[in-house]
Short mmCIF file of C-alpha atoms in Angstrom, two decimals:
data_model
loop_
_atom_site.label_atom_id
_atom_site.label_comp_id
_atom_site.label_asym_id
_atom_site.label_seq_id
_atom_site.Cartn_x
_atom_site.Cartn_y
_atom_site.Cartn_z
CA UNK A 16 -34.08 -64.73 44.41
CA UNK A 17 -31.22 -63.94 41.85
CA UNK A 18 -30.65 -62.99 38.02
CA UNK A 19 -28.77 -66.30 36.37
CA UNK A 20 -26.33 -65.77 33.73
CA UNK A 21 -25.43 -68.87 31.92
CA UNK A 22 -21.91 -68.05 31.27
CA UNK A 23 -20.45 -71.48 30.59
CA UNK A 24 -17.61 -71.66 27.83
CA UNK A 25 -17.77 -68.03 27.46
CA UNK A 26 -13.92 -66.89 27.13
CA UNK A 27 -12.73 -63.75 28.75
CA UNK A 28 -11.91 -62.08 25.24
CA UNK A 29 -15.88 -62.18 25.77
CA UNK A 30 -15.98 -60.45 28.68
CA UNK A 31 -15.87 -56.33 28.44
CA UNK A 32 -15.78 -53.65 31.16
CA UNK A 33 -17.25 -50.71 29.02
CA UNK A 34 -17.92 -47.03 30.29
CA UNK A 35 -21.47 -45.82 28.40
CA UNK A 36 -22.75 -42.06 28.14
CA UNK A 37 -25.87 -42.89 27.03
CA UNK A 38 -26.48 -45.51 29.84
CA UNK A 39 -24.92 -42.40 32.28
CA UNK A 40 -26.88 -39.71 30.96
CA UNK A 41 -29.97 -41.94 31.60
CA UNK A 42 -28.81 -42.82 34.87
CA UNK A 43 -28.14 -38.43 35.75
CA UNK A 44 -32.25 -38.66 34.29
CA UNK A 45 -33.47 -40.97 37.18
CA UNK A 46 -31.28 -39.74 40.09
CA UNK A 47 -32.73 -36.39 38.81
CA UNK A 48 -36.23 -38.06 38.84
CA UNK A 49 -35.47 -39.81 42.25
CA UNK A 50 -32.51 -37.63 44.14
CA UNK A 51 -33.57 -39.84 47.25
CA UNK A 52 -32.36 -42.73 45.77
CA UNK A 53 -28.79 -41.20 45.27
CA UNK A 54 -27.65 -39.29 48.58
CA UNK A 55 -24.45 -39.83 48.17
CA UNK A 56 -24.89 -37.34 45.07
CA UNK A 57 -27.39 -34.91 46.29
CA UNK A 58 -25.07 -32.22 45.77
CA UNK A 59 -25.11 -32.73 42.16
CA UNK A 60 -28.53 -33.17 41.62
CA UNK A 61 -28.89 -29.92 43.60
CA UNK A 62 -26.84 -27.96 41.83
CA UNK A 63 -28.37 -29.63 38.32
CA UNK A 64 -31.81 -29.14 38.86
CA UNK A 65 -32.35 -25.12 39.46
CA UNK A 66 -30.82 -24.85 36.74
CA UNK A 67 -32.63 -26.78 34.26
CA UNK A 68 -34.44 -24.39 31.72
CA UNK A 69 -38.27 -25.19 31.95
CA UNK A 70 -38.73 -25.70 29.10
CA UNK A 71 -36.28 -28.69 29.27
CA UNK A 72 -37.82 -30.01 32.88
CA UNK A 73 -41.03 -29.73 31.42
CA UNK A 74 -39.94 -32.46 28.64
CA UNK A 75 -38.38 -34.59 30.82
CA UNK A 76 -41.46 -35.14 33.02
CA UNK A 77 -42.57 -35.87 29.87
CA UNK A 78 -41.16 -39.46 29.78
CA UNK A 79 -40.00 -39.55 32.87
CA UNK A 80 -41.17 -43.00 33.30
CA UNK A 81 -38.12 -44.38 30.91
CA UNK A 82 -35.89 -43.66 33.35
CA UNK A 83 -37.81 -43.36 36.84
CA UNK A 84 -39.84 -46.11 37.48
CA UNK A 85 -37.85 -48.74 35.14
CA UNK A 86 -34.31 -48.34 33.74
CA UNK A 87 -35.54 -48.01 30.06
CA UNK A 88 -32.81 -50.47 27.81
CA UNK A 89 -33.01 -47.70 25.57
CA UNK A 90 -29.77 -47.02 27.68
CA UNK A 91 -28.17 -49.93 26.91
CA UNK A 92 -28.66 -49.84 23.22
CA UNK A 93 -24.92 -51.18 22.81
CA UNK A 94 -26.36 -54.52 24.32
CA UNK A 95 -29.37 -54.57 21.34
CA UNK A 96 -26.83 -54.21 18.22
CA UNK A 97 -24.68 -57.51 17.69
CA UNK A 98 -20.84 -57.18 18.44
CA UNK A 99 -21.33 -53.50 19.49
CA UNK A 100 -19.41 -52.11 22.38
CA UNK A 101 -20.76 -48.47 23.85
CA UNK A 102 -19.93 -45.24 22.35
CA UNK A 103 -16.73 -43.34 23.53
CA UNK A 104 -18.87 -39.92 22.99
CA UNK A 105 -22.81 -39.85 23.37
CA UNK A 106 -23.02 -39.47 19.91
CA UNK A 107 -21.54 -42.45 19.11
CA UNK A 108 -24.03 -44.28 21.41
CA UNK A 109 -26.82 -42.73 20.20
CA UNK A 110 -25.90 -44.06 16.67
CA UNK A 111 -26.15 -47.24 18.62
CA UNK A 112 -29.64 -46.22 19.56
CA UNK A 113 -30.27 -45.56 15.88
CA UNK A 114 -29.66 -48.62 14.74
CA UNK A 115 -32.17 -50.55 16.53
CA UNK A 116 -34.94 -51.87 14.37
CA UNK A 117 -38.19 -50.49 15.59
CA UNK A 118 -39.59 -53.42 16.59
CA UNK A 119 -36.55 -53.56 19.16
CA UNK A 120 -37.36 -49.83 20.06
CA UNK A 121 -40.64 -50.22 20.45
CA UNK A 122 -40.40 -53.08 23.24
CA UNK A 123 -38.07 -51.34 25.07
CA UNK A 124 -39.85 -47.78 25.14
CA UNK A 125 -43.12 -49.43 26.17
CA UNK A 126 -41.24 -51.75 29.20
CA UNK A 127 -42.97 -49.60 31.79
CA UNK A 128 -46.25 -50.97 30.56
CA UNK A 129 -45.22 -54.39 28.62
CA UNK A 130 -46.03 -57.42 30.55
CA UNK A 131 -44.13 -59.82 27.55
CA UNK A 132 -41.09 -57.29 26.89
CA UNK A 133 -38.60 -60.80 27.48
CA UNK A 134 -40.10 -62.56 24.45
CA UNK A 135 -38.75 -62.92 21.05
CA UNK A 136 -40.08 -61.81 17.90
CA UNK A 137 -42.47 -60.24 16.96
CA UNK A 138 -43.03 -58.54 19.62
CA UNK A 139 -45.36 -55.45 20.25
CA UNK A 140 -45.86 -54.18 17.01
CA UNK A 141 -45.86 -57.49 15.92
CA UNK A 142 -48.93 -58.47 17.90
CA UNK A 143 -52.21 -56.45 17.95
CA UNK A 144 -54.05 -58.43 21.14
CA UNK A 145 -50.36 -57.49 23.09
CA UNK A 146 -50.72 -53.83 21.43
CA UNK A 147 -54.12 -54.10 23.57
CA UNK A 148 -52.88 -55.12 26.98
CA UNK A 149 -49.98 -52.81 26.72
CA UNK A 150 -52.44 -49.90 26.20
CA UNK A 151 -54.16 -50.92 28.93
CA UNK A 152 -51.42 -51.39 31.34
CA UNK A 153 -50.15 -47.63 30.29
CA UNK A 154 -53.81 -46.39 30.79
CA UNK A 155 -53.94 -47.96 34.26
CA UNK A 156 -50.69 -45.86 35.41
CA UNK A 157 -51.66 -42.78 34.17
CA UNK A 158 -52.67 -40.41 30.80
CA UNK A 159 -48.96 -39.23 30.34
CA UNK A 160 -48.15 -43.20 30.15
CA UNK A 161 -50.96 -43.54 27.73
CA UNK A 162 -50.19 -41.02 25.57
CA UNK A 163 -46.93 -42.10 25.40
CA UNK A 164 -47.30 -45.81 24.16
CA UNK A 165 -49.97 -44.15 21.73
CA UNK A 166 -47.15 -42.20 19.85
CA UNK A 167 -44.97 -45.47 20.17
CA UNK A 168 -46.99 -48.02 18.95
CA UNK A 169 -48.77 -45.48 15.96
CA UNK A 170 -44.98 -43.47 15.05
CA UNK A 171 -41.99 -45.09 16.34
CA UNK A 172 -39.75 -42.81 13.94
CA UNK A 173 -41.52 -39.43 15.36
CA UNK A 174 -40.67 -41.04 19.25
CA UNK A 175 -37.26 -41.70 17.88
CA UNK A 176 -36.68 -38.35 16.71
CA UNK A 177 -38.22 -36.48 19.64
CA UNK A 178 -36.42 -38.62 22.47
CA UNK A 179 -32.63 -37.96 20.30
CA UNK A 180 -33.34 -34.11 20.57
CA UNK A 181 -34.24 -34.49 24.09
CA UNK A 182 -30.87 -36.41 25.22
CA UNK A 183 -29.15 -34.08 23.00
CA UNK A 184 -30.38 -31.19 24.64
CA UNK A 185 -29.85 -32.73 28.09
CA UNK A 186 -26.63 -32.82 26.84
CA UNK A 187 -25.98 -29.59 25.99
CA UNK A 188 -27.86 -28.35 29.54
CA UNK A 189 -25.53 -30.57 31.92
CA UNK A 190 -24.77 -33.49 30.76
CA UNK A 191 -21.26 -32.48 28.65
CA UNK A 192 -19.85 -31.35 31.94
CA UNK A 193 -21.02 -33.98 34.02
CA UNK A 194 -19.45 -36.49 31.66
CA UNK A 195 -15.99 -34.74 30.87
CA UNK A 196 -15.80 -35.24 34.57
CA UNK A 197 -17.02 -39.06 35.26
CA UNK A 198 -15.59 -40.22 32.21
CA UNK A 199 -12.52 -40.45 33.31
CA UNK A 200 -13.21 -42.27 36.92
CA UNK A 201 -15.45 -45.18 34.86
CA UNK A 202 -12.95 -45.80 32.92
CA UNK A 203 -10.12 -46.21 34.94
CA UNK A 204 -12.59 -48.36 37.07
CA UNK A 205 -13.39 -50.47 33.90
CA UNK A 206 -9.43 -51.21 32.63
CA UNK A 207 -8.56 -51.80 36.23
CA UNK A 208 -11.83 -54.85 36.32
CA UNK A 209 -10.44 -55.85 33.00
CA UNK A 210 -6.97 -56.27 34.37
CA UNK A 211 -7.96 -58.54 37.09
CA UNK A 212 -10.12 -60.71 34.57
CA UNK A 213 -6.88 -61.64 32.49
CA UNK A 214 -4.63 -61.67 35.49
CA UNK A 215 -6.44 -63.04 38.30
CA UNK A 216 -9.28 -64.85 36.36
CA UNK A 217 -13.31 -64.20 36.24
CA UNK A 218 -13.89 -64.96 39.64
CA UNK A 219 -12.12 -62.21 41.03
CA UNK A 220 -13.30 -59.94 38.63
CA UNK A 221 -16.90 -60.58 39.14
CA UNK A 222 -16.64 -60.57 43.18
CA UNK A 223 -14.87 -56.89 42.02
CA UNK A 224 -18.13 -55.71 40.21
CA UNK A 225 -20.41 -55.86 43.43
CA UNK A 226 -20.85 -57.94 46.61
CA UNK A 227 -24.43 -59.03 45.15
CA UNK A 228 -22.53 -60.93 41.85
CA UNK A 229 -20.82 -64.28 42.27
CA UNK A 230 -19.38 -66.69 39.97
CA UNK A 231 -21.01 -70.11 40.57
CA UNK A 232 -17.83 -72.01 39.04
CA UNK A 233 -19.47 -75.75 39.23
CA UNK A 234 -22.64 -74.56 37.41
CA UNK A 235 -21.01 -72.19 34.66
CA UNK A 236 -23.10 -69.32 35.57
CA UNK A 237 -23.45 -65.58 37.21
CA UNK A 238 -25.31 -64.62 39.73
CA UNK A 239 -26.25 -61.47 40.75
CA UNK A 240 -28.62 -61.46 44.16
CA UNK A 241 -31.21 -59.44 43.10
CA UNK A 242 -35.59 -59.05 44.65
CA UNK A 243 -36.37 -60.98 40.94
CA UNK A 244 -35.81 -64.37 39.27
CA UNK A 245 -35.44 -64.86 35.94
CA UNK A 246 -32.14 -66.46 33.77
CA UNK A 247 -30.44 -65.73 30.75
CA UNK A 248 -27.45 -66.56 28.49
CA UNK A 249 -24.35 -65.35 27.58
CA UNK A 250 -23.42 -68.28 25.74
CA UNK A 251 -23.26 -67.34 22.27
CA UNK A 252 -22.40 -63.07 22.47
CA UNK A 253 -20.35 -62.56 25.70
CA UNK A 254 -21.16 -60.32 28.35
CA UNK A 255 -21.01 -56.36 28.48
CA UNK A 256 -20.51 -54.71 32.16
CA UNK A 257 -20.99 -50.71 32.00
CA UNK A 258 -19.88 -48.70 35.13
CA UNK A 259 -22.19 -46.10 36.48
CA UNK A 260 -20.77 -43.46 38.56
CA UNK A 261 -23.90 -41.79 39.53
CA UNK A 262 -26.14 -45.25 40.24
CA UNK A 263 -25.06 -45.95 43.11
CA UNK A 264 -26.77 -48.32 44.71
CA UNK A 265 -28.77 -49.86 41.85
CA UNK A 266 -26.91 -53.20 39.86
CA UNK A 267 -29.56 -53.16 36.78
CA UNK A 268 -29.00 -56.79 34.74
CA UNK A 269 -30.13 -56.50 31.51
CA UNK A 270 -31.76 -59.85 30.48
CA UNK A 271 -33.80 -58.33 27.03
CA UNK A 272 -34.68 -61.61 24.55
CA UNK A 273 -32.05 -61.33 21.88
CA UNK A 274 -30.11 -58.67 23.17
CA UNK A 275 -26.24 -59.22 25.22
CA UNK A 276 -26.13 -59.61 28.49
CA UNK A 277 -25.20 -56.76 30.46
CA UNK A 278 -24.26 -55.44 33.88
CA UNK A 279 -24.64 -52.22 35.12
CA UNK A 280 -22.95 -51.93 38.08
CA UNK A 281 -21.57 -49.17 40.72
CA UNK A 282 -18.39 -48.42 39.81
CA UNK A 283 -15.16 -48.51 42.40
CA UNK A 284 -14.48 -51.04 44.65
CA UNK A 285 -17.12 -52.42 46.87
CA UNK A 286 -17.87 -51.06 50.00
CA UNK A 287 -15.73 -52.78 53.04
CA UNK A 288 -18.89 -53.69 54.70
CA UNK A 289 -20.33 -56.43 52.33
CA UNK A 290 -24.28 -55.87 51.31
CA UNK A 291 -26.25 -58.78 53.14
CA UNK A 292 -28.02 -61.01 50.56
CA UNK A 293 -31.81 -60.58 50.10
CA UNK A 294 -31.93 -64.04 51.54
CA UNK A 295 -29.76 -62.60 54.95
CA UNK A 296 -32.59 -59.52 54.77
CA UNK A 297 -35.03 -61.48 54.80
CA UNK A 298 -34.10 -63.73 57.81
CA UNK A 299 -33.11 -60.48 59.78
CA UNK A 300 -36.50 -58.76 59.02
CA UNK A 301 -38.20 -61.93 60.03
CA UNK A 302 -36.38 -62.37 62.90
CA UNK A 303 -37.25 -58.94 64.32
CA UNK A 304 -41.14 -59.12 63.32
CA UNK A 305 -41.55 -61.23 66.96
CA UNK A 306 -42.85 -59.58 69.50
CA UNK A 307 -40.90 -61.76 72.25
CA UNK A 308 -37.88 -60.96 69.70
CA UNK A 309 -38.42 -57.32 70.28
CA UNK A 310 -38.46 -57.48 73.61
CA UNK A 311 -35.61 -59.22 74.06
CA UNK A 312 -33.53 -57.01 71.76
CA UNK A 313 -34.50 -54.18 74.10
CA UNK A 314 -32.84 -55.69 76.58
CA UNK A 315 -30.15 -56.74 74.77
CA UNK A 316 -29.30 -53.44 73.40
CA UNK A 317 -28.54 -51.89 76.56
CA UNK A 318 -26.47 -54.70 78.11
CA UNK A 319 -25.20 -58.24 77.86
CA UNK A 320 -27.40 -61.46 79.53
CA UNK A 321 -27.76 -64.86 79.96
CA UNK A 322 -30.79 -66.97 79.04
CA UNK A 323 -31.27 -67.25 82.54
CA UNK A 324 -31.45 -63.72 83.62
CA UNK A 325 -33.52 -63.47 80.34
CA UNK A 326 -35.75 -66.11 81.11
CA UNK A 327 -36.54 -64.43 84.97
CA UNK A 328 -37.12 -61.00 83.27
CA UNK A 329 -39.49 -62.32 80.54
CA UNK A 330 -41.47 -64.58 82.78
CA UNK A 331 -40.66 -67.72 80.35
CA UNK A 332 -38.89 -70.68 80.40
CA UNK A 333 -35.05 -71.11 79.70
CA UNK A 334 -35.58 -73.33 76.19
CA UNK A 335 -38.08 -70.74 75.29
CA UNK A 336 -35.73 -68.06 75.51
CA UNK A 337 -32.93 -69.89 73.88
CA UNK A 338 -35.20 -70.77 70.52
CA UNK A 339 -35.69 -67.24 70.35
CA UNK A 340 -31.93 -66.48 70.91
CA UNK A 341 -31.40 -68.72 68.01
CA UNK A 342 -33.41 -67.42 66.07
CA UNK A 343 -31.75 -63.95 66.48
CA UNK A 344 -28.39 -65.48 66.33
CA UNK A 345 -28.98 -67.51 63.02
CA UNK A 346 -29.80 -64.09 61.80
CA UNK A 347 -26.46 -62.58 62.98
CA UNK A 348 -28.43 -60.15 65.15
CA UNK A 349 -26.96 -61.19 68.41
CA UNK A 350 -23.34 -61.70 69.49
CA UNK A 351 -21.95 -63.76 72.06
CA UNK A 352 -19.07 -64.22 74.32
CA UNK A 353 -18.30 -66.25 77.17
CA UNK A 354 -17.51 -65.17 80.71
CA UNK A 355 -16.15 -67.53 83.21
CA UNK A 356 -19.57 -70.32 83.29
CA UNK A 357 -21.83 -67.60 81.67
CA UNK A 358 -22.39 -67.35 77.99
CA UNK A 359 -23.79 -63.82 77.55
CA UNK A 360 -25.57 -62.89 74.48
CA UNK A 361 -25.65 -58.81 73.52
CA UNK A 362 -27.45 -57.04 70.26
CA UNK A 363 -25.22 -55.80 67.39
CA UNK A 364 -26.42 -52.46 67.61
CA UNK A 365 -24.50 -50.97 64.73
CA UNK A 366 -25.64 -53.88 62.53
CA UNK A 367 -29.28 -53.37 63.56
CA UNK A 368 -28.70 -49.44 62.80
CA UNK A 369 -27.48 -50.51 59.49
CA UNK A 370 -30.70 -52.63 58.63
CA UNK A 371 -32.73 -49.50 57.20
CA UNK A 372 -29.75 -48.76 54.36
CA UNK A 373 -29.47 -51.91 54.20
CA UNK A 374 -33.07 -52.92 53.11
CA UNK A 375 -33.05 -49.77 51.22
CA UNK A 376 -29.80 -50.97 48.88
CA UNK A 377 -31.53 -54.37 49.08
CA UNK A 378 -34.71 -53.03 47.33
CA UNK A 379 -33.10 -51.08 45.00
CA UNK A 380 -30.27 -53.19 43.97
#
């Protein structure tokens, strides 16, 4: 499963590495919302969060759902205006945000309960039987969701207004200081991805952005391994990629009908350790789910063994043994090595101890 960008013809003029305070201050929302998502910043959100006047954590459970369970694209409002890069201030982004039309708005506040928010115009408020099933949707996951897509759908200004006083006081609360800090990091990290794009082309530059993004060169396209399919084009406006400091590990692709492409991606280099692909995950967790498998990993995780001496132990036969090894091999479980006429096979622990982060990153990539 992947995201596709068609990127075919697109020039690297149409290519920018952007820093965004809007899309950071909503990312400091979830990791707020969700500190176990984010350990490598718990001492942030710890510090943050006694803090918070309750007043202010009162109003940010009220909506919490734009920025915990879905990353709203109310972030990413650069992405929704045509030929607009992000703000260097939050003000400047949330005159971005502004300049949405409402129909635009209104999709994107109501994407926790829109089942359609990927089609073209009209869109919500364009479409009273949609209106219906998005009411619905938001009544199924709770009365603070319905409430919510109430006020949308019946006063899209009021929302407007009420969610630009809200970032604006999260602003003033933490989010100044936070951002005088980061600011500086994202955008080193985005001129030194922009360097490599014009020096040592896209590929490069994309395999810089994250492990899960490759350029598929023959095909003309970007793709970023990700638990959900879908495709879209950055044919005719170019591609935006925003840095995130504190989103580590999520890689959000914005693929929004009408709106530009966008990455949001970890910023610094990528981990040493490449990220196995959802496809690798897959074959590892599937690998493991035998119960012969198991077994044999026990075994293998204290010491090194032939099929044979496998084969005695486990009371089976010595092809039996070796599908199974295969199967555990294919998956990169097992290692091997050769000693004198012996071939003895022995678990990767440490990659096995890995496979709980691992599956974590996956799911949340």
């Amino acid at each position: 499963m992947s995201v596709s960008i068609d990127i075919a013809g697109v020039r690297p003029e149409q290519v920018a590495f952007v820093p965004s305070p809007l899309a950071e201050l909503g990312m400091a929302l979830h990791a707020l919302s969700e500190p176990g998502h984010h350990p490598g910043i718990q001492g942030w959100t710890g510090s943050v969060l006694p803090g918070l006047d309750p007043h202010l954590a009162d109003r940010m459970c009220e909506a919490e759902f734009l920025w915990r369970s879905v990353f709203s694209d109310l972030f990413l409002a650069c992405a929704g205006v045509p030929g607009a890069l992000p703000g260097e201030t939050l003000a400047d982004d949330l005159a971005l945000l502004d300049k949405l039309p409402d129909d635009q708005f209104v999709d994107a506040a109501l994407e926790f309960a829109c089942p359609a928010c990927d089609r073209p115009a009209p869109g919500v408020l364009g479409d009273p039987a949609l209106q219906g099933r998005v009411l619905d949707l938001a009544a199924s996951r709770g009365p603070r969701q319905l409430a919510f897509a109430r006020r949308v759908l019946d006063d899209p200004p009021g929302v407007r207004a009420w969610l630009r006083r809200f970032l604006e006081d999260c602003d003033e609360a933490f989010f100044a200081e936070t951002w005088s800090r980061l600011s500086h990091q994202l955008a080193a990290d985005a001129r030194h991805k922009t360097q490599v794009l014009h020096r040592r082309g896209p590929a490069e530059a994309f395999a810089a952005v994250s492990p899960a993004v490759r350029l598929d060169e023959a095909n003309g396209r970007l793709v970023v391994d990700k638990l959900v399919e879908s495709r879209t084009s950055a044919r005719d406006d170019g591609l935006l990629l925003v840095p995130t400091s504190l989103g580590r590990p999520h890689l959000n692709v914005l693929h929004r009908a009408g709106w530009r492409p966008l990455l949001h991606y970890p910023a610094h280099s990528p981990s040493p350790v490449t990220a196995p692909s959802v496809e690798q995950l897959t074959l590892r967790m599937n690998a493991l789910s035998h119960p012969v498998r198991m077994q044999l990993c026990r075994n293998l995780a204290r010491s090194a063994y032939t099929t044979t001496e496998l084969a005695q132990i486990h009371a089976m036969s010595a092809p039996e043994i070796s599908r199974h090894l295969a199967a555990l091999k294919k998956a990169g479980l097992i290692t091997t090595r050769r000693r004198g006429r012996y071939v003895l096979h022995q678990l990767d622990v440490a990659l096995v101890a890995r496979l709980g982060s691992d599956f974590l990153e996956g799911i949340l990539r």
